CSV table of C-alpha atoms in Angstrom, one decimal:
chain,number,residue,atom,x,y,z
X,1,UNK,CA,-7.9,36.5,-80.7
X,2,UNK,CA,-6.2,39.5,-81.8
X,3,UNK,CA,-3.7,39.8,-78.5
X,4,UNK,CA,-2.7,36.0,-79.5
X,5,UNK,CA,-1.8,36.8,-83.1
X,6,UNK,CA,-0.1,39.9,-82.2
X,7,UNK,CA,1.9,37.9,-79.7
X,8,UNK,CA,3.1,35.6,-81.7
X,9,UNK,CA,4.0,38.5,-84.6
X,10,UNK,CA,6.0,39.6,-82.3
X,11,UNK,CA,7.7,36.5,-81.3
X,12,UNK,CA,8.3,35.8,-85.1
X,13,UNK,CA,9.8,39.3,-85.2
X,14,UNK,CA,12.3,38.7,-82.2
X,15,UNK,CA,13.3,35.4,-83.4
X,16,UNK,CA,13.8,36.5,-87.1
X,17,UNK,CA,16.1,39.4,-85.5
X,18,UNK,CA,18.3,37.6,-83.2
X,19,UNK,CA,18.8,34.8,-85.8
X,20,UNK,CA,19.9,37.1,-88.3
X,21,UNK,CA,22.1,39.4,-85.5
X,22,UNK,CA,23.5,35.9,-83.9
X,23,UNK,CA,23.3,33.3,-85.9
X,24,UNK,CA,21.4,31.9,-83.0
X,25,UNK,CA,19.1,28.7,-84.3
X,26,UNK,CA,15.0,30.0,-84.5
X,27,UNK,CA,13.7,26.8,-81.6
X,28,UNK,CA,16.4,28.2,-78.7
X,29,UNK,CA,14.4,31.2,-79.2
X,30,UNK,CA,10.6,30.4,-80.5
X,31,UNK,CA,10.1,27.5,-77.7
X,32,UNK,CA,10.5,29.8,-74.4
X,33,UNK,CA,8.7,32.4,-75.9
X,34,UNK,CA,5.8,30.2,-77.1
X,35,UNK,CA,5.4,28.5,-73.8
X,36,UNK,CA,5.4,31.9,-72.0
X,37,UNK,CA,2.7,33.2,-75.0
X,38,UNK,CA,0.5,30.1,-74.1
X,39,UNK,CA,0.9,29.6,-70.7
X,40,UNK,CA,-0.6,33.6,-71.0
X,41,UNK,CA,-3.5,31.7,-73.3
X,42,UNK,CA,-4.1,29.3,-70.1
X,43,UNK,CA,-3.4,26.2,-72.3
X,44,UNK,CA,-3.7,23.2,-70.5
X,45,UNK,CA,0.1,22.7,-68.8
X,46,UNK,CA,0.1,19.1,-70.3
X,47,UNK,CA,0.2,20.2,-74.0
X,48,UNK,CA,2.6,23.5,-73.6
X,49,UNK,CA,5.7,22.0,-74.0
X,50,UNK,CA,4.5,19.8,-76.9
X,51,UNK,CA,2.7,22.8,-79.0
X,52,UNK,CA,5.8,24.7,-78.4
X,53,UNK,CA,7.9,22.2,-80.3
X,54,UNK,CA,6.0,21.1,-82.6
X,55,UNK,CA,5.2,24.6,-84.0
X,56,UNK,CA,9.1,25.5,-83.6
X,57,UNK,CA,10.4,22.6,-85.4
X,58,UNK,CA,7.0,23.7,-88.3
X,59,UNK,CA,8.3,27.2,-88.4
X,60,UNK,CA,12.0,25.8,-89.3
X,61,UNK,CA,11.0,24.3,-92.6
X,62,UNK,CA,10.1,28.6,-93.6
X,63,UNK,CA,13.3,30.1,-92.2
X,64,UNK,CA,15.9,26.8,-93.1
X,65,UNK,CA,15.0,27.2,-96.9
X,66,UNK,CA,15.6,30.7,-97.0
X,67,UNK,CA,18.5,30.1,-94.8
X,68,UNK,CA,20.4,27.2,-96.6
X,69,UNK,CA,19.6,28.4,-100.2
X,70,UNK,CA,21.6,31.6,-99.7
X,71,UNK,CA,24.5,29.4,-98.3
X,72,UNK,CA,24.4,27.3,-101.2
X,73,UNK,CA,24.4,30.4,-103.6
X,74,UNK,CA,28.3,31.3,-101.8
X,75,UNK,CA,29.3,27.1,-102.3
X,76,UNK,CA,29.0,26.6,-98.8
X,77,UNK,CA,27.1,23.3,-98.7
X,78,UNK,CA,28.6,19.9,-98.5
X,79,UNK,CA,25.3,18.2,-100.6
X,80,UNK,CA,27.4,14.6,-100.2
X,81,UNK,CA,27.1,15.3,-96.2
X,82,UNK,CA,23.8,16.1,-96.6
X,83,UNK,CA,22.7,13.3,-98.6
X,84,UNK,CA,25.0,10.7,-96.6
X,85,UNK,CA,23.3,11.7,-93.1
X,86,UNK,CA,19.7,12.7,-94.3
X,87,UNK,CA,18.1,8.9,-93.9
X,88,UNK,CA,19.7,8.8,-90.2
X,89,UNK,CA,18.4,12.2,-89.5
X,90,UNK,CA,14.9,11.6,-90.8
X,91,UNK,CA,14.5,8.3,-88.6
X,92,UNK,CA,15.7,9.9,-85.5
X,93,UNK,CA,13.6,13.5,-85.8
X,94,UNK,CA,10.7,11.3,-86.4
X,95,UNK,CA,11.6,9.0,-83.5
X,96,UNK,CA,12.2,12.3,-81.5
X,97,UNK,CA,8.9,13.5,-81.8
X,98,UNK,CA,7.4,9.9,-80.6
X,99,UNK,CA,9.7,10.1,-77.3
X,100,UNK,CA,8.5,13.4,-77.2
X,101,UNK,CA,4.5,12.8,-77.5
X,102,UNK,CA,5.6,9.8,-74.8
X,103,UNK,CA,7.1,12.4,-72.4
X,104,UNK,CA,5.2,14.5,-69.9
X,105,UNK,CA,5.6,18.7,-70.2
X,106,UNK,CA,7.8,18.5,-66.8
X,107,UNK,CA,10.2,15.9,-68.4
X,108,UNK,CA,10.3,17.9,-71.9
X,109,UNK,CA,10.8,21.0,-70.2
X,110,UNK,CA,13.9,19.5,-67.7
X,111,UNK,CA,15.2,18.3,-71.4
X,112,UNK,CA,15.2,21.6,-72.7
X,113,UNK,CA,17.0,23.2,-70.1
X,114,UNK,CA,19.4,21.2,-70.2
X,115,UNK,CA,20.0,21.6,-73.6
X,116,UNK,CA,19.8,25.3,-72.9
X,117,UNK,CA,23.2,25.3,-70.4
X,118,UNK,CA,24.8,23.2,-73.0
X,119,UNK,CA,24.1,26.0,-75.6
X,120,UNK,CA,24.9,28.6,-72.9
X,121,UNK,CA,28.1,27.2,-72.3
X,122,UNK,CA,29.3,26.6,-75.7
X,123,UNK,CA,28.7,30.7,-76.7
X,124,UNK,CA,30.2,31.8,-73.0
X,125,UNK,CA,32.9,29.9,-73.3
X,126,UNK,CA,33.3,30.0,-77.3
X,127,UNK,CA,35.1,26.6,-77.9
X,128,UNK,CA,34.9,24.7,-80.8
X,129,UNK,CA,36.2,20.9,-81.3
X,130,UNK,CA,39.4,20.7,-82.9
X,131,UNK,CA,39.7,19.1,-86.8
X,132,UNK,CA,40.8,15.7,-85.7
X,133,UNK,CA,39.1,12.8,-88.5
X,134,UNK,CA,37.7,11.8,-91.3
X,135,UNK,CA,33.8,11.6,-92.2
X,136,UNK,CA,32.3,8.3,-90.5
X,137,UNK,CA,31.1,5.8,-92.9
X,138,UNK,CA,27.3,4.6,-93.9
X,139,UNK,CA,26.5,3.1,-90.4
X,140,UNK,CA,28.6,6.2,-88.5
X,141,UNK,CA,26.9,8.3,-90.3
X,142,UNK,CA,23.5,6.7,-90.1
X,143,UNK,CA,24.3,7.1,-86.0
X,144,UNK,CA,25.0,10.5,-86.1
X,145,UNK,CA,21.7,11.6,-87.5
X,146,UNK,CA,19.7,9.7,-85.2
X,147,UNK,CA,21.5,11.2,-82.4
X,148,UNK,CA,21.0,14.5,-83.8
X,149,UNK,CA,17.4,13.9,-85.2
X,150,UNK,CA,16.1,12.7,-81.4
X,151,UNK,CA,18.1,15.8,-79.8
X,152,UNK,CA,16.4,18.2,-82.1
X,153,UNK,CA,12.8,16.7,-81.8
X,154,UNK,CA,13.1,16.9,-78.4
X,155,UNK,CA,14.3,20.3,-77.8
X,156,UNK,CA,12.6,22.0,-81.3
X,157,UNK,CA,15.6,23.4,-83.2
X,158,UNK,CA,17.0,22.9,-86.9
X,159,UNK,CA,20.4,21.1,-85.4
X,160,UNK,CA,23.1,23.6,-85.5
X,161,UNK,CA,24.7,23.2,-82.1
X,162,UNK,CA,25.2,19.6,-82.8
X,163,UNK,CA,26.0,19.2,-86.5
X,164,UNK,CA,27.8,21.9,-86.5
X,165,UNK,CA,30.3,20.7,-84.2
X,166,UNK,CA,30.0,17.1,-85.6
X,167,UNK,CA,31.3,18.4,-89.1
X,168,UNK,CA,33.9,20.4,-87.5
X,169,UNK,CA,35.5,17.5,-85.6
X,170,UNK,CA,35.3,16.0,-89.1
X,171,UNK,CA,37.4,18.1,-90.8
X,172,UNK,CA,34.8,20.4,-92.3
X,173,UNK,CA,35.9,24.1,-92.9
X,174,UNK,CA,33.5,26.1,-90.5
X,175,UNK,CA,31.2,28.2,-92.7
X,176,UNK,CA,31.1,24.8,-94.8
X,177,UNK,CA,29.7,23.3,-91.4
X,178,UNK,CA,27.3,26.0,-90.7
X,179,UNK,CA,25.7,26.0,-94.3
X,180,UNK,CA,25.7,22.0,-94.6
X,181,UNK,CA,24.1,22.6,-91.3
X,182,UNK,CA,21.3,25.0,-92.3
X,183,UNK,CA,20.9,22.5,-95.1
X,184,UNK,CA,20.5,19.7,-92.7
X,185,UNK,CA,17.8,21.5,-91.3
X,186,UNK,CA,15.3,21.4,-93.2
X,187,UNK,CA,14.7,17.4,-93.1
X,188,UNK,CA,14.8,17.9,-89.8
X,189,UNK,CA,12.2,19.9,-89.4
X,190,UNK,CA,10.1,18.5,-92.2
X,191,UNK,CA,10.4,14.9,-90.2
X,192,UNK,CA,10.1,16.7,-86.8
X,193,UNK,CA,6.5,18.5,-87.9
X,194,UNK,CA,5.5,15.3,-89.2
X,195,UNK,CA,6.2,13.6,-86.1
X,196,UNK,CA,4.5,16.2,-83.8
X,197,UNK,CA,1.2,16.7,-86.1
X,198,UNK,CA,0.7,12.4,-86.1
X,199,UNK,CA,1.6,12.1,-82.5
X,200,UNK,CA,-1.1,14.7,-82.1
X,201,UNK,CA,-4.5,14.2,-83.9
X,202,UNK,CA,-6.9,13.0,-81.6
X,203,UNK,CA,-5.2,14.7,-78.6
X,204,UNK,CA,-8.0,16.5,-76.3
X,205,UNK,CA,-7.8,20.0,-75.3
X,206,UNK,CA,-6.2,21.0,-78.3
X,207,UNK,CA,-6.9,25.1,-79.5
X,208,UNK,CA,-8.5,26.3,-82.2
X,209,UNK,CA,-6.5,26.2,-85.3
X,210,UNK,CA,-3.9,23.3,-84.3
X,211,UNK,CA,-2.9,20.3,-86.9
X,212,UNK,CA,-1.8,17.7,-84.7
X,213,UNK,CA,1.0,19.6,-82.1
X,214,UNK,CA,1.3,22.5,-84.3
X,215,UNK,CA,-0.5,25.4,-83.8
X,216,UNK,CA,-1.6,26.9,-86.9
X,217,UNK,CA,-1.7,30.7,-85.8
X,218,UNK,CA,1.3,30.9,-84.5
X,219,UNK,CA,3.4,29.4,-87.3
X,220,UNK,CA,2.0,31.5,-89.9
X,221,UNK,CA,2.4,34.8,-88.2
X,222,UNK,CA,6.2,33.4,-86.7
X,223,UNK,CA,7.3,32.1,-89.9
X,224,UNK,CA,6.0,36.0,-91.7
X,225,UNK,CA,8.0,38.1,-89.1
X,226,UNK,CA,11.0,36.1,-88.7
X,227,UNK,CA,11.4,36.0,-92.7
X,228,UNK,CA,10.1,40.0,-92.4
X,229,UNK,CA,13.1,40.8,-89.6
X,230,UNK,CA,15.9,38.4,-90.3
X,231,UNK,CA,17.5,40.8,-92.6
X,232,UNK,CA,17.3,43.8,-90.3
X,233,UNK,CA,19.6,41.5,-87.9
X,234,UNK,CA,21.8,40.7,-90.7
X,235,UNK,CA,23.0,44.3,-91.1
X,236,UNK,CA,22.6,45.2,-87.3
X,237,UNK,CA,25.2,42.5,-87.1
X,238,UNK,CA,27.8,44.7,-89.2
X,239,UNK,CA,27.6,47.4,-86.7
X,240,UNK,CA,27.3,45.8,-83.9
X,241,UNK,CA,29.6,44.3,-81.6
X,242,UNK,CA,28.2,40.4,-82.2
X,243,UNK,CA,30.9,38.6,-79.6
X,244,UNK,CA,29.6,40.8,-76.8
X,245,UNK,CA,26.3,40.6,-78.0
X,246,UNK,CA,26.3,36.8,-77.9
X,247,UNK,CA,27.5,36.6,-74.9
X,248,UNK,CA,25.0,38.6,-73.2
X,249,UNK,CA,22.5,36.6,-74.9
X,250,UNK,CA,23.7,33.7,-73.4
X,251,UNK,CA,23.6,34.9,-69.7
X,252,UNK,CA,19.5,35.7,-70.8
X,253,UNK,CA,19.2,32.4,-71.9
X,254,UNK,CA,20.6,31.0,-69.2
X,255,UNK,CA,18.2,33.0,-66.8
X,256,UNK,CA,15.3,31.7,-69.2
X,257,UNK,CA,16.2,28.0,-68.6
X,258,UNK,CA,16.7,28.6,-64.8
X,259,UNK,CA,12.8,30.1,-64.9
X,260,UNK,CA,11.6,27.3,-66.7
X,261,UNK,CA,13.2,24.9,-64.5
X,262,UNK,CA,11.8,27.1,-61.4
X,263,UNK,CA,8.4,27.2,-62.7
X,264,UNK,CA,8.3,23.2,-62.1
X,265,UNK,CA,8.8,23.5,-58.3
């Protein structure tokens, strides 16, 4: 018992450090590491991928609040974004983590890598969309949350890689996007652990100390660290060269996808 807890202190302290040094969203991070930490734990393969992100998308409600709340303090949330795409997002997180409990571990893992080149791609090659429209209306914006919702359910993040791009194309200044985008997050992960605890309960094989698809353990001592560490990768991003840094990352994620979809075969 205590080799699992200090794993996952440690994945909580890696995650809290790169988010704070990159800016990189917690789930890219927490889900590799916690399906590496519990294949270790011999979990049965069919529930990995599931614990993984439902106790990803759990630890996002702890770090978004910190997260969004000190973006708000600097002005930097658009609250009329947030409250015109928050009924869309909710529907599609929750409908996310359905698909999800639906899906086998193969299919959830071929998801994720694919979402992990996408991610990969977009810090390599560092383009962003260019300001081209206005905001959608109701039903556009209705769309766009579900879009994003199901994508993040599936894949166990807090939305950044897709709203923020969204809001960008929409004419939102960037470090508006980012913090209407940490904002965003936290109904998405609130709907997201919802989804994965129901779709859950009554699941066999389950460990000790899991609600539904989220493992208890490993959220408490992830969501500690990461809120422990975060800062030190706040200032280790003023002295470091972050581009670089970023880009490296990206290469590692990359090879951590390519393992994933290696370990399937």
């Amino acid at each position: 018992m205590f080799e699992v807890l200090a794993l996952y202190l440690a994945v909580g302290a890696v995650a809290g450090v790169l988010a704070g040094l990159l800016g990189i969203g917690g789930g890219l991070v927490i889900v590799p590491m916690l399906v590496f930490c519990m294949e270790l734990q011999d979990l049965p393969q069919e529930l990995i991928m599931h614990m993984a992100l439902g106790t990803s998308m759990a630890s996002i409600m702890f770090t978004s609040v910190s997260s969004f709340m000190a973006h708000h303090r600097r002005g930097a949330v658009e609250w009329s974004v947030v409250r015109r795409i928050v009924a869309g997002i909710l529907v599609g997180t929750f409908l996310g983590a359905w698909v999800a409990a639906q899906m086998s571990t193969g299919a959830l893992k071929i998801f994720f890598v694919v979402f992990l080149y996408y991610v990969c791609y977009q810090m390599l090659s560092g383009k962003k969309p260019k300001p081209s429209r206005v905001m959608p209306g109701a039903a556009g914006m209705f769309g766009a949350g579900n879009v994003i919702g199901v994508v993040s359910s599936l894949v166990g993040i807090g939305g950044g890689t897709l709203s923020v791009p969204f809001m960008i194309w929409h004419n939102i200044p960037i470090h508006k996007a980012i913090g209407t985008s940490a904002a965003i997050g936290f109904p998405i992960a609130v709907a997201g652990t919802v989804g994965y605890i129901v779709n859950g309960i009554g699941v066999e094989n389950l460990p000790p100390f899991s609600l539904g698809y989220v493992s208890l353990t490993a959220l408490i001592s992830i969501a500690v660290m990461s809120v422990i560490t975060a800062p030190l990768g706040v200032r280790l991003a003023h002295s470091l060269p972050v581009d670089k840094l970023k880009r490296v990352f990206a290469l590692i994620l990359f090879l951590v996808g390519t393992k994933m979809l290696i370990s399937l075969f």
